[in-house]
Coordinates of C-alpha atoms in Angstrom, one line a residue:
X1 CA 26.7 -26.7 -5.8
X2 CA 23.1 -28.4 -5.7
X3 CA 21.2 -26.4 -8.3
X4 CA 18.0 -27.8 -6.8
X5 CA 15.6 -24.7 -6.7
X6 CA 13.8 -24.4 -3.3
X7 CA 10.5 -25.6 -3.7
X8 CA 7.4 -25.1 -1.5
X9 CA 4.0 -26.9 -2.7
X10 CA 0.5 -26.2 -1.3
X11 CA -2.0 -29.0 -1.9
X12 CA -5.7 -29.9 -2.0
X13 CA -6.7 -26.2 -2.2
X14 CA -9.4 -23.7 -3.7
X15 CA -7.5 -21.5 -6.0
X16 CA -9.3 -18.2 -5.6
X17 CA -9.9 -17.0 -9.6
X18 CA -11.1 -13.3 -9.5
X19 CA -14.8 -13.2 -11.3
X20 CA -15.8 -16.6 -10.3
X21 CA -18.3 -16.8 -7.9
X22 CA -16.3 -19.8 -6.1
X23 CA -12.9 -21.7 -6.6
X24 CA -12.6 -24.5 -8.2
X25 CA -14.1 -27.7 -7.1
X26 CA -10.6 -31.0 -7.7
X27 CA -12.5 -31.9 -11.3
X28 CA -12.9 -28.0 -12.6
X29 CA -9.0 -26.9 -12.5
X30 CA -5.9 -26.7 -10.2
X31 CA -6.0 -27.9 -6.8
X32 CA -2.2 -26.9 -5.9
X33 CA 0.4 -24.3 -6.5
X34 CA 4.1 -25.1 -7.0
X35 CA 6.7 -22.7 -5.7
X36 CA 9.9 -22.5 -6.9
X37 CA 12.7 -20.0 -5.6
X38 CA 10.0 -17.4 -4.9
X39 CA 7.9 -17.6 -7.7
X40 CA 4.7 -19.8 -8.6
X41 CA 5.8 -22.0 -11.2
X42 CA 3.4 -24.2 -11.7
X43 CA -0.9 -24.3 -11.1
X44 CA -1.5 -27.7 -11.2
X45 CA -3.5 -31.0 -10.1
X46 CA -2.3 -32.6 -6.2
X47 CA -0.8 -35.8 -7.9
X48 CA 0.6 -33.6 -10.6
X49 CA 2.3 -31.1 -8.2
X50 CA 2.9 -34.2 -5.9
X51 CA 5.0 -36.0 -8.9
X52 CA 7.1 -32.6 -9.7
X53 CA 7.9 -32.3 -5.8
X54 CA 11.7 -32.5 -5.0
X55 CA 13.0 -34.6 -2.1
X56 CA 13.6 -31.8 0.1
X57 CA 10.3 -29.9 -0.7
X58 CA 7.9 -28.3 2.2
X59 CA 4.5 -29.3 1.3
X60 CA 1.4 -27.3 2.9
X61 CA -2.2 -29.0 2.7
X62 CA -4.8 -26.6 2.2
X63 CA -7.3 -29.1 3.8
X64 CA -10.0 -27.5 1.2
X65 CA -9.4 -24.1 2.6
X66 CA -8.9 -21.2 -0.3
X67 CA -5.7 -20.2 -1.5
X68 CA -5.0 -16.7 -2.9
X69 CA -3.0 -13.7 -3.0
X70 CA -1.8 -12.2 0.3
X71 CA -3.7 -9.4 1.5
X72 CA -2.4 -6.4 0.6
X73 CA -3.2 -3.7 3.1
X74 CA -3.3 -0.3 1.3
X75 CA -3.6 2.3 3.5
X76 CA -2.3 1.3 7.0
X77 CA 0.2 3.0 9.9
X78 CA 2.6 0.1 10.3
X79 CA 5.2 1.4 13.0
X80 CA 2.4 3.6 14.9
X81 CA 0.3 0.4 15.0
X82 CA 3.3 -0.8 16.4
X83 CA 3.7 1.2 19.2
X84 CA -0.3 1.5 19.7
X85 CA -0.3 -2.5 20.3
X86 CA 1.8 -1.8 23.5
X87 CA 0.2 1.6 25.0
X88 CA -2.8 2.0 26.6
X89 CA -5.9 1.3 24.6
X90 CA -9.6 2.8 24.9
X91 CA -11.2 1.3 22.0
X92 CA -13.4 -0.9 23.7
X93 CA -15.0 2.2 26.3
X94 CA -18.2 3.5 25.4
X95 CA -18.7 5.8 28.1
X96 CA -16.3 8.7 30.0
X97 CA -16.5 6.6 33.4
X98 CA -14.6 4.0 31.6
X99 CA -12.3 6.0 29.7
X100 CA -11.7 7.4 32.6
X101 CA -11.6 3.8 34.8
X102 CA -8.7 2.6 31.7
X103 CA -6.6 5.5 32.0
X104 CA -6.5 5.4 36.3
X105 CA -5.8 2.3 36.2
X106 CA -3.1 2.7 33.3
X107 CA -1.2 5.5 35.0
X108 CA -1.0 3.3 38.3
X109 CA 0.6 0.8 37.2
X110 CA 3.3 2.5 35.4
X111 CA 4.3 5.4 37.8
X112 CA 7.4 5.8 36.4
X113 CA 6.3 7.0 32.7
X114 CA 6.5 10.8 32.7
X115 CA 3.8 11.2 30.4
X116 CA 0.5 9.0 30.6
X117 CA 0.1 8.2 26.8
X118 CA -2.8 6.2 25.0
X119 CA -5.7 6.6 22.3
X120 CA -8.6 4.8 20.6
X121 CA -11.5 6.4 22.0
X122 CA -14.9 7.3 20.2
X123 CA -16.9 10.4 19.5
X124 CA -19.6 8.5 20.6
X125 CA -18.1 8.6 24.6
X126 CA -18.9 12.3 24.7
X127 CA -22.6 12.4 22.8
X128 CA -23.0 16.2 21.9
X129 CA -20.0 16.9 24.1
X130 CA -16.6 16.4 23.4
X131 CA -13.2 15.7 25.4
X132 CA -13.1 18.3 28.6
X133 CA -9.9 18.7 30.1
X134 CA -11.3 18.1 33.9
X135 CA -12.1 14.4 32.8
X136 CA -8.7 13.8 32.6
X137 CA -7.4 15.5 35.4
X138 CA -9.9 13.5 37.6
X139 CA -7.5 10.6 36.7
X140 CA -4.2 11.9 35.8
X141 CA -3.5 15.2 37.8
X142 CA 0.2 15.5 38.5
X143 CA 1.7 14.5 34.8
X144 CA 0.4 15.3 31.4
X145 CA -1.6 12.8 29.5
X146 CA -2.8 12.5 26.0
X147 CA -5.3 10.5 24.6
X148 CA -5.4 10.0 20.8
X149 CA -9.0 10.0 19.5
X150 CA -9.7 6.6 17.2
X151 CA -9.4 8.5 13.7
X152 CA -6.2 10.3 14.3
X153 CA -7.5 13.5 14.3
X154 CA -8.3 14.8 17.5
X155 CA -7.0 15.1 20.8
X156 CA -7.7 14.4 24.9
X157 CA -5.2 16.8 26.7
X158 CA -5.2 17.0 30.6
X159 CA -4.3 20.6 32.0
X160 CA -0.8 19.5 32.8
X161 CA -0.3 18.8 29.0
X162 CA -1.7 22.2 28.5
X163 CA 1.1 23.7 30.5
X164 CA 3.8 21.8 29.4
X165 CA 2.8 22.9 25.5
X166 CA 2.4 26.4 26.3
X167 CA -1.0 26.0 25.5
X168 CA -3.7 28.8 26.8
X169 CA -6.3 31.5 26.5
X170 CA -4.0 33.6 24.0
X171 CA -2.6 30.3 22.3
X172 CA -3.7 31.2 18.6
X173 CA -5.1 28.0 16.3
X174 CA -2.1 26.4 14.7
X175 CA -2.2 26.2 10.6
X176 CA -5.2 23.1 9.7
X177 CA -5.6 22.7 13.5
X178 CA -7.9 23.9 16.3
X179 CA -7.9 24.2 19.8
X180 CA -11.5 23.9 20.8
X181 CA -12.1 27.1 23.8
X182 CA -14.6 27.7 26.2
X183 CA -16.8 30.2 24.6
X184 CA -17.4 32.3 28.1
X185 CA -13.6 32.4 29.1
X186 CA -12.0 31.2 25.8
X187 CA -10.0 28.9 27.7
X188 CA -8.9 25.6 25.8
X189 CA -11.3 22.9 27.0
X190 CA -8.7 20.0 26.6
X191 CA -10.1 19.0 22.8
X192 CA -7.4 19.7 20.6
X193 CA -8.4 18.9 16.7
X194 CA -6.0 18.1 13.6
X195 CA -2.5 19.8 13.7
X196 CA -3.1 21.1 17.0
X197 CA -2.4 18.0 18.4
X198 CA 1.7 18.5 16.9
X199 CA 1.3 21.4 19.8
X200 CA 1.1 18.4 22.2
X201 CA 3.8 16.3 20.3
X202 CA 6.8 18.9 19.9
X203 CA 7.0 18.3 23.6
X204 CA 6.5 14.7 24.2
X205 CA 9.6 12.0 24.7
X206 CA 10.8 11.3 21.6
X207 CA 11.0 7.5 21.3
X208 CA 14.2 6.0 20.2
X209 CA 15.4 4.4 17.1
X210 CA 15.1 1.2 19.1
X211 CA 11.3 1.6 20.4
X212 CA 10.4 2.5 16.4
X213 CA 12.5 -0.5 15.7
X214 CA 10.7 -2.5 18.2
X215 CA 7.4 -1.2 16.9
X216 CA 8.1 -2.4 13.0
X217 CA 8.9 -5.7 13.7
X218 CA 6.0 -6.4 16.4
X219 CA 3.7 -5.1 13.9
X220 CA 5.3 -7.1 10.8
X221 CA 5.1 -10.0 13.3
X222 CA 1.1 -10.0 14.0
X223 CA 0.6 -8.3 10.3
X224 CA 1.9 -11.9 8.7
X225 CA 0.0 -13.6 11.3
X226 CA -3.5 -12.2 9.9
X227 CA -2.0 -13.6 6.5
X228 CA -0.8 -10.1 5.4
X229 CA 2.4 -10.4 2.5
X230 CA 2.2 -6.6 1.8
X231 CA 1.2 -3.1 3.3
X232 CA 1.2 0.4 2.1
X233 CA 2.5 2.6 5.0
X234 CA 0.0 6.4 4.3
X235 CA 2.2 8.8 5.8
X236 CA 6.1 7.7 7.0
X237 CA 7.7 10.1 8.7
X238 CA 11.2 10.5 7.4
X239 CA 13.1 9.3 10.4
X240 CA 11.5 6.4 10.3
X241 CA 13.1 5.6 6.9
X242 CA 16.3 4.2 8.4
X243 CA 14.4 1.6 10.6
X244 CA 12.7 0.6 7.6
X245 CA 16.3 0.2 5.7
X246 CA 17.5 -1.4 8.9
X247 CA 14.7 -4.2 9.4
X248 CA 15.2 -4.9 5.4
X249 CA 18.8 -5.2 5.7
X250 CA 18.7 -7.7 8.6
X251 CA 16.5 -9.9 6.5
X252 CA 13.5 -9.0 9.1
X253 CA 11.5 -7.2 6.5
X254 CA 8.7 -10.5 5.9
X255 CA 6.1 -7.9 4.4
X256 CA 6.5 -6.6 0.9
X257 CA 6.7 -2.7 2.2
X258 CA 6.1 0.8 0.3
X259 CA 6.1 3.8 2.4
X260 CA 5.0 7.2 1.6
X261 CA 6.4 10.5 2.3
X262 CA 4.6 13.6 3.5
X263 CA 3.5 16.4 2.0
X264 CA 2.4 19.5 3.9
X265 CA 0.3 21.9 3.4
X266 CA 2.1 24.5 5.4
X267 CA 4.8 25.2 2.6
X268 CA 5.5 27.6 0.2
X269 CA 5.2 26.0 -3.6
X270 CA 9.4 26.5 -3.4
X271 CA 9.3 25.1 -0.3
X272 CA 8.0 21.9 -1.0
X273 CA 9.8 21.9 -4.4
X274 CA 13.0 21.5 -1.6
X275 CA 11.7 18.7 0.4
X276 CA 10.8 17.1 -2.7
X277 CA 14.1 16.9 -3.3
X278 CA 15.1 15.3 0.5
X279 CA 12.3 12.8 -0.1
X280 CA 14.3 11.9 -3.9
X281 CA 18.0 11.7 -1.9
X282 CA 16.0 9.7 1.0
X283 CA 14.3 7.1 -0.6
X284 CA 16.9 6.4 -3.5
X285 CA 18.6 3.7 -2.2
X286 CA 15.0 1.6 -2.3
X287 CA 14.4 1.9 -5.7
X288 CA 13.9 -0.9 -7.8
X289 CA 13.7 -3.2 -4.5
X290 CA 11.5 -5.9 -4.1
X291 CA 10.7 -6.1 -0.2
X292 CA 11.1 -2.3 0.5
X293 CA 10.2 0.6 -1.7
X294 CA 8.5 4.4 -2.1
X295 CA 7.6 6.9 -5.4
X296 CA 4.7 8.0 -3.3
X297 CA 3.7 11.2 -1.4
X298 CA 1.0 11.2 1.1
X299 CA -1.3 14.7 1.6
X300 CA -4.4 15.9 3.3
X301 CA -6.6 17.8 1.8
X302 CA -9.2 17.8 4.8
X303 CA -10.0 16.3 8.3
X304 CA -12.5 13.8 9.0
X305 CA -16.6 13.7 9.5
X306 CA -17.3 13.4 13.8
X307 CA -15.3 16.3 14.0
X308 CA -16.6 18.7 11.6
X309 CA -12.6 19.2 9.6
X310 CA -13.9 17.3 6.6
X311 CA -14.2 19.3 3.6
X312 CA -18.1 19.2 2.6
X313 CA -19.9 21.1 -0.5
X314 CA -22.6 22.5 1.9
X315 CA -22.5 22.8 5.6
X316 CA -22.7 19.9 8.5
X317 CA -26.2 19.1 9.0
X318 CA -27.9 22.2 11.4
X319 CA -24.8 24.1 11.3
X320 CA -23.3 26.7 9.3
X321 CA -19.6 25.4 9.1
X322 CA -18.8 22.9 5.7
X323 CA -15.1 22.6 7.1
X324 CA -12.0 24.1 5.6
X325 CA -9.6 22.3 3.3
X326 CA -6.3 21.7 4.8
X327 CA -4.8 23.4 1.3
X328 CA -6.3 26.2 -0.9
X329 CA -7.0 24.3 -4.0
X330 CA -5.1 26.2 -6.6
X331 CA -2.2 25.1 -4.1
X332 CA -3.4 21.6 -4.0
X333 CA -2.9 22.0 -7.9
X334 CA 0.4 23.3 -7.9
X335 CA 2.2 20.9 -5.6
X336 CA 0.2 17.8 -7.1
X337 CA 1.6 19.1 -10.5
X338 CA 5.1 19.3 -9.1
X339 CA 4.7 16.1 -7.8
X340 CA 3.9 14.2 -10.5
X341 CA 6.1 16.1 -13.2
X342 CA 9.2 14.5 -10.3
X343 CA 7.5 11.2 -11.1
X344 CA 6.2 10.6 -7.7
X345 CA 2.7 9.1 -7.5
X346 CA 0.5 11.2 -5.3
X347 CA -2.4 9.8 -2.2
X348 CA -5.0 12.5 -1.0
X349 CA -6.4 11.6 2.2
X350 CA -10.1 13.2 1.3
X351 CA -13.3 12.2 2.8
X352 CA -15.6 14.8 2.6
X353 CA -17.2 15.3 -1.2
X354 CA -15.5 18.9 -1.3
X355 CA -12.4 17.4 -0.7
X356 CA -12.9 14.6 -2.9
X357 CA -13.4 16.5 -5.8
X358 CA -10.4 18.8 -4.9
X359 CA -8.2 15.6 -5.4
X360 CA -9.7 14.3 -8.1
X361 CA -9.5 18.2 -10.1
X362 CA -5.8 17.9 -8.8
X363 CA -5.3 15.1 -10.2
X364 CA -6.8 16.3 -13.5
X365 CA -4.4 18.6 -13.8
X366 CA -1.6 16.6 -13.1
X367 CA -2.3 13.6 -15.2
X368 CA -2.8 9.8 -14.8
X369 CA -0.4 8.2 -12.7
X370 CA -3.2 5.7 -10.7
X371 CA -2.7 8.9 -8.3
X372 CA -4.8 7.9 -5.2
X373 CA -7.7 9.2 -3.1
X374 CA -7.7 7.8 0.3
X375 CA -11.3 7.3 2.4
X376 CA -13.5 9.2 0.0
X377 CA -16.5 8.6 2.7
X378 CA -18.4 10.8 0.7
X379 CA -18.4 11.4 -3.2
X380 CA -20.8 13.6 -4.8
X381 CA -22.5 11.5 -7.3
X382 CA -20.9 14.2 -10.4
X383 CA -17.8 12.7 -9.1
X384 CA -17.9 9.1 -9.0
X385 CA -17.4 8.3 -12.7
X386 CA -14.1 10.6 -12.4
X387 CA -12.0 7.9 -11.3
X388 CA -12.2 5.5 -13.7
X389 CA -12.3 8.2 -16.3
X390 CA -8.9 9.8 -14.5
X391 CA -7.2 6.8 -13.3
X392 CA -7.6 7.3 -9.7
X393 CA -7.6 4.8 -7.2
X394 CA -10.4 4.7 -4.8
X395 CA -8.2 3.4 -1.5
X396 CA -11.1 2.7 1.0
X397 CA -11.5 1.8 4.8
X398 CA -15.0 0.3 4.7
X399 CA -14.3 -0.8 8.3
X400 CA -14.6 2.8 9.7
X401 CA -18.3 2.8 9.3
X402 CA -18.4 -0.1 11.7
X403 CA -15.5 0.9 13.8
X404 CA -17.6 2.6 17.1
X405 CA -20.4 2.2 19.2
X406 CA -23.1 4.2 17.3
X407 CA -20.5 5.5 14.6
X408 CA -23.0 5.2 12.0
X409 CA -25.6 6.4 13.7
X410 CA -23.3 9.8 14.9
X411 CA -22.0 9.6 10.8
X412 CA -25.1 10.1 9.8
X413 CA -26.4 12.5 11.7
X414 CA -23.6 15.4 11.5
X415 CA -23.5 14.5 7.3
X416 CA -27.8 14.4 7.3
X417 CA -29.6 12.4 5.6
X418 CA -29.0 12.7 1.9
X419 CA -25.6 12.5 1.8
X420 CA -25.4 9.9 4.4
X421 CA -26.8 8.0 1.6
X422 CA -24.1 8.0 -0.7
X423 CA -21.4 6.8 2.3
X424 CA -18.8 5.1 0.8
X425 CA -19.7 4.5 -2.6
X426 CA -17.5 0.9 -3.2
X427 CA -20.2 -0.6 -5.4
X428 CA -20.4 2.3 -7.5
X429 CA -16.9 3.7 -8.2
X430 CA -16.0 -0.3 -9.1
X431 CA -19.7 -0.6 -11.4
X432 CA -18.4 2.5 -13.2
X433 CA -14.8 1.0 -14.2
X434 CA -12.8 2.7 -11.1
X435 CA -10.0 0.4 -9.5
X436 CA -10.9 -0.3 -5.2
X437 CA -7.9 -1.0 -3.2
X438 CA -8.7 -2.0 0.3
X439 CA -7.0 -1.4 3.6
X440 CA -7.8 -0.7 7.4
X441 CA -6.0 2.4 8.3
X442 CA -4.3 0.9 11.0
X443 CA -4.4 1.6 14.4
X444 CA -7.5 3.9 13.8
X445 CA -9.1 0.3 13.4
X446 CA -7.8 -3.0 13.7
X447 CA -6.2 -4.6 11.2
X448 CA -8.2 -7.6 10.8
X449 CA -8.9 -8.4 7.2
X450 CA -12.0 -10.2 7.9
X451 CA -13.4 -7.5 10.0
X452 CA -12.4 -5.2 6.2
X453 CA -14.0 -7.8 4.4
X454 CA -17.0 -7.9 6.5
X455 CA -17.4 -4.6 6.3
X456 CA -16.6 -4.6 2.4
X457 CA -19.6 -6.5 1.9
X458 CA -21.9 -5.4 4.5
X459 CA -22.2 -1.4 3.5
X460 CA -24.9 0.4 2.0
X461 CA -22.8 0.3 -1.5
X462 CA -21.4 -2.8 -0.7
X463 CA -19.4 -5.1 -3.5
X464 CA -19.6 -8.3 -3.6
X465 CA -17.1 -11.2 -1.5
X466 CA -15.0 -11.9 -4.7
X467 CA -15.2 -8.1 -5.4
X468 CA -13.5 -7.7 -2.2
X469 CA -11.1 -10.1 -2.1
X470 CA -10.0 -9.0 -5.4
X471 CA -9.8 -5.6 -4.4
X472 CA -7.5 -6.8 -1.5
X473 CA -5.1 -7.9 -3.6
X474 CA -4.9 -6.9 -7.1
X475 CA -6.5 -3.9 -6.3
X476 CA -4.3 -3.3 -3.8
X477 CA -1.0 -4.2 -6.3
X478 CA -2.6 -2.0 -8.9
X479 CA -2.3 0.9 -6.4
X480 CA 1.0 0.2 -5.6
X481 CA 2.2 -0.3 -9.3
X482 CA 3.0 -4.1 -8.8
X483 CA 0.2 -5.9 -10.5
X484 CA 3.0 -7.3 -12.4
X485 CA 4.4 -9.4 -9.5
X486 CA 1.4 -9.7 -7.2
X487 CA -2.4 -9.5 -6.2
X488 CA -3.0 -12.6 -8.5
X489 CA -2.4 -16.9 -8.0
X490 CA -0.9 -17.2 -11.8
X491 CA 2.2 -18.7 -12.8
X492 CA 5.6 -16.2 -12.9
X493 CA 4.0 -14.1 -9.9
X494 CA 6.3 -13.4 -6.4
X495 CA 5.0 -16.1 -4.3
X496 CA 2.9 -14.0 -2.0
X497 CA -0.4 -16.2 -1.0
X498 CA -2.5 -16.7 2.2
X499 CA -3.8 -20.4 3.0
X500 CA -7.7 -20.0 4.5
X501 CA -8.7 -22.5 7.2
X502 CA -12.0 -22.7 4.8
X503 CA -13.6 -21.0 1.8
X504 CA -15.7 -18.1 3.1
X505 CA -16.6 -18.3 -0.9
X506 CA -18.8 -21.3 -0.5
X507 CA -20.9 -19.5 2.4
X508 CA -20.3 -15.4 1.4
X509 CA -19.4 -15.0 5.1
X510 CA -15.6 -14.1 6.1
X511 CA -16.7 -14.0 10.0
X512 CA -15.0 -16.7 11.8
X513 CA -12.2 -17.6 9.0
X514 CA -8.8 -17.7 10.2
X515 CA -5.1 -18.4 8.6
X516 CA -3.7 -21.8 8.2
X517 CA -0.3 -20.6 6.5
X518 CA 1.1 -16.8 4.9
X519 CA 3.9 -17.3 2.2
X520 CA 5.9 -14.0 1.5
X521 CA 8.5 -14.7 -1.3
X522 CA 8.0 -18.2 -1.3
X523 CA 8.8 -18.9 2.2
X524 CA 6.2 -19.9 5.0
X525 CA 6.2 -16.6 7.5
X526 CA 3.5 -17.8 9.5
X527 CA 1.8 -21.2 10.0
X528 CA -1.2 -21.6 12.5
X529 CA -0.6 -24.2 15.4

């Protein structure tokens, strides 16, 4: 048997060194990276790595571009992004003429869909309106249609979706949702926010094991394309687990993967004691695994700024509402507490300061376990030193500010003024010793990391590019517990690097950069024509 090891050797590159202000010019360190059976083994000169190359080696030139970890994407929706990539998408309208233009047109050419299915449109369509259930009927009479607001978190409903959900005047609001109601006839107006949109969903089409099959891999596809080795799935549901298992075991699985479980708020503390239990039975087989694993749970503790469900200290700017927490917060207590005495690390998606600091006194309680907080758009200033002093990751999504027409704009004035100034606070939760981990939350905006990046660095609390990168991938790894084996170029690491078509370092500008190679594991997963 040839006990050659398989070697893959990337030359004439910038090794990105977290801390430095730029890689390495050829006479201040290693030029190339030497990979041997999925691991760098060497950081060494071009003629060095050039001498130790076997005859059978694949050798990548850099071409002066920078080499460093794969982006690590921690907070992301990998098989919905999936199945966003083929529906119809409204991210690019800015008025209700052309939402309304994309959906006609949509619904024509596919007659034979029985529901008319798409999302990605802004608050900013609807000014100090929101979705009305006659837009959509203007376009879509005769079968329902639902059209998923950009965030997740609200709804577009057409009245035939209305009847087909049993959805009317005497309708009451779901638990953590609402359906918004004319306030003369108390009709539903066709917005549906938060869990009411699960009114919608219980009777959709379920899609087959195939079409979330179908979704995984197209999204793993274009995910290693943008020079992505790992991702942090927020919220998998649990039949989605076996197409997980099932892309792994066919050797199809080119992204290192952790997924995380839900936990809802609508259970009893006994209740979610039980499913805690399902999740442990579900998710044993992946322990220990180095392509596919879990030991996370995924909650929310409120809804989200444009539409008034996240969880603030003192009301919305000119209004009397401050939102309501998806959980009570001695319950938020209890089944953090629960969670982490089972061992399972725990995410909060908060982004309102109340809810903030409800995750961060949950997690106080529980104990340090790099427990997570996911968006935190808005941190009291009390609160910001709490995560370095508690352990908590600060996963951020800087790309939402920048992710509508106007966005900011609209942010700023439902939040007001003063708190709009401490909008997410990257700068100072990493100044005061707290641990960034970056991601896009996928398909609510695009995946782009240069777009995150961009953002990263353009913000009112911005951090710097290294900052960024850093936070992209060992910040990312530290979320996920694998520092150990990734988020860093140093010898004895999984192989797990993205090749740059230049060094954005040299200029502190990401736009315009593209990928010239992503290496998962050692092996080349994507390579640019």
């Amino acid at each position: 048997m040839d006990a050659t090891p398989t070697q893959l050797i990337v030359v004439n590159g910038r090794l990105f060194r977290p801390g430095a202000s730029t890689g390495p010019r050829p006479e201040e360190g290693p030029t190339a990276v030497v990979i041997e059976d999925g691991r760098i083994a060497a950081l060494v000169s071009d003629a060095e790595a050039l001498r130790l190359r076997h005859p059978r080696a694949e050798v990548i030139d850099a071409a002066g571009g920078l080499v460093l970890p794969g982006f690590d994407d921690a907070h992301i929706h990998v098989i919905p992004g999936g199945q966003w990539s083929g529906l119809l998408a409204l991210r690019e309208a800015v008025t209700v003429p052309e939402l309304q233009s994309l959906v006609a047109e949509y619904a024509a050419a596919h007659p034979e869909l029985p529901w008319i299915w798409g999302g990605g449109w802004h608050y900013a369509a609807w000014g100090d309106a929101g979705p009305a259930k006659e837009q959509l009927d203007a376009v879509v009479p005769d079968r329902p249609a639902m059209m998923v607001c950009m965030d997740g978190h609200s709804y577009w409903v057409n009245s035939a979706a209305l009847r087909a959900a049993g959805i009317d005047r005497d309708t009451p609001d779901p638990p953590n949702g609402v359906i918004v109601r004319d306030p003369a006839t108390g009709e539903p107006t066709g917005w549906l926010k938060e869990r009411a949109g699960q009114l919608i969903y219980r009777v959709m089409p379920d899609p087959t094991h195939q079409d979330l099959k179908d979704a995984l891999l197209r999204a793993v596809r274009a995910l290693n394309a943008s020079g992505f080795t790992a991702v942090q799935d927020a919220r998998t549901d649990p039949v989605e687990v076996p197409v997980w298992r099932e892309a792994l075991a066919e050797g199809r699985l080119t992204l290192r993967s952790r997924i995380a479980l839900p936990m809802a708020p609508e259970q009893s503390l006994a209740e979610w004691r039980t499913t805690l239990d399902e999740h442990e039975e579900l998710v044993a087989p992946l322990r220990g695994g180095d392509w596919l694993t879990s030991g996370i749970v995924k909650g929310f503790v409120d809804g989200v700024i444009e539409s008034r469900t996240a969880a603030m200290l003192a009301p919305y700017e000119g209004e009397e509402s401050a939102g309501v927490p998806a959980f009570e917060p001695e319950q938020l207590t209890a089944f953090t507490v629960e969670a982490h005495r089972r061992g399972w690390q725990v995410q909060l998606h908060a982004i309102g300061d109340r809810g903030v600091r409800m995750a961060l006194d949950a997690f106080e309680a529980a104990g340090r376990r790099r427990h997570r907080v996911e968006h935190a758009e808005i941190v009291h200033p009390e609160d910001v030193k709490r995560f370095a002093a508690l352990d908590v990751v600060a996963s951020m999504q800087p790309a939402h500010a920048f992710s509508a027409p106007d966005r900011a704009h609209d942010w700023h004035d439902v939040v007001g003024p003063g708190r709009a100034a401490a909008n997410w606070p990257m700068s100072a939760i990493h100044e005061s010793g707290g641990v960034i981990a970056l991601g896009s939350d996928w398909p609510v905006v695009d995946f782009d990391p240069f777009a995150t990046l961009h953002a990263a660095t353009s913000a009112d609390h911005a951090l710097t590019l290294p900052q960024a990168l850093s936070a992209y991938g060992h910040g990312s790894a530290y979320a996920a517990h694998a520092e150990h084996r990734r988020g860093s170029v140093a010898v004895g690491m999984d192989a797990d690097l993205v090749v740059l078509d230049r060094d954005p370092l040299e200029t502190g500008d990401v736009r315009g950069t593209g990928v010239t190679a992503t290496i998962a594991g050692g092996l080349v997963v994507h390579r640019a024509p």
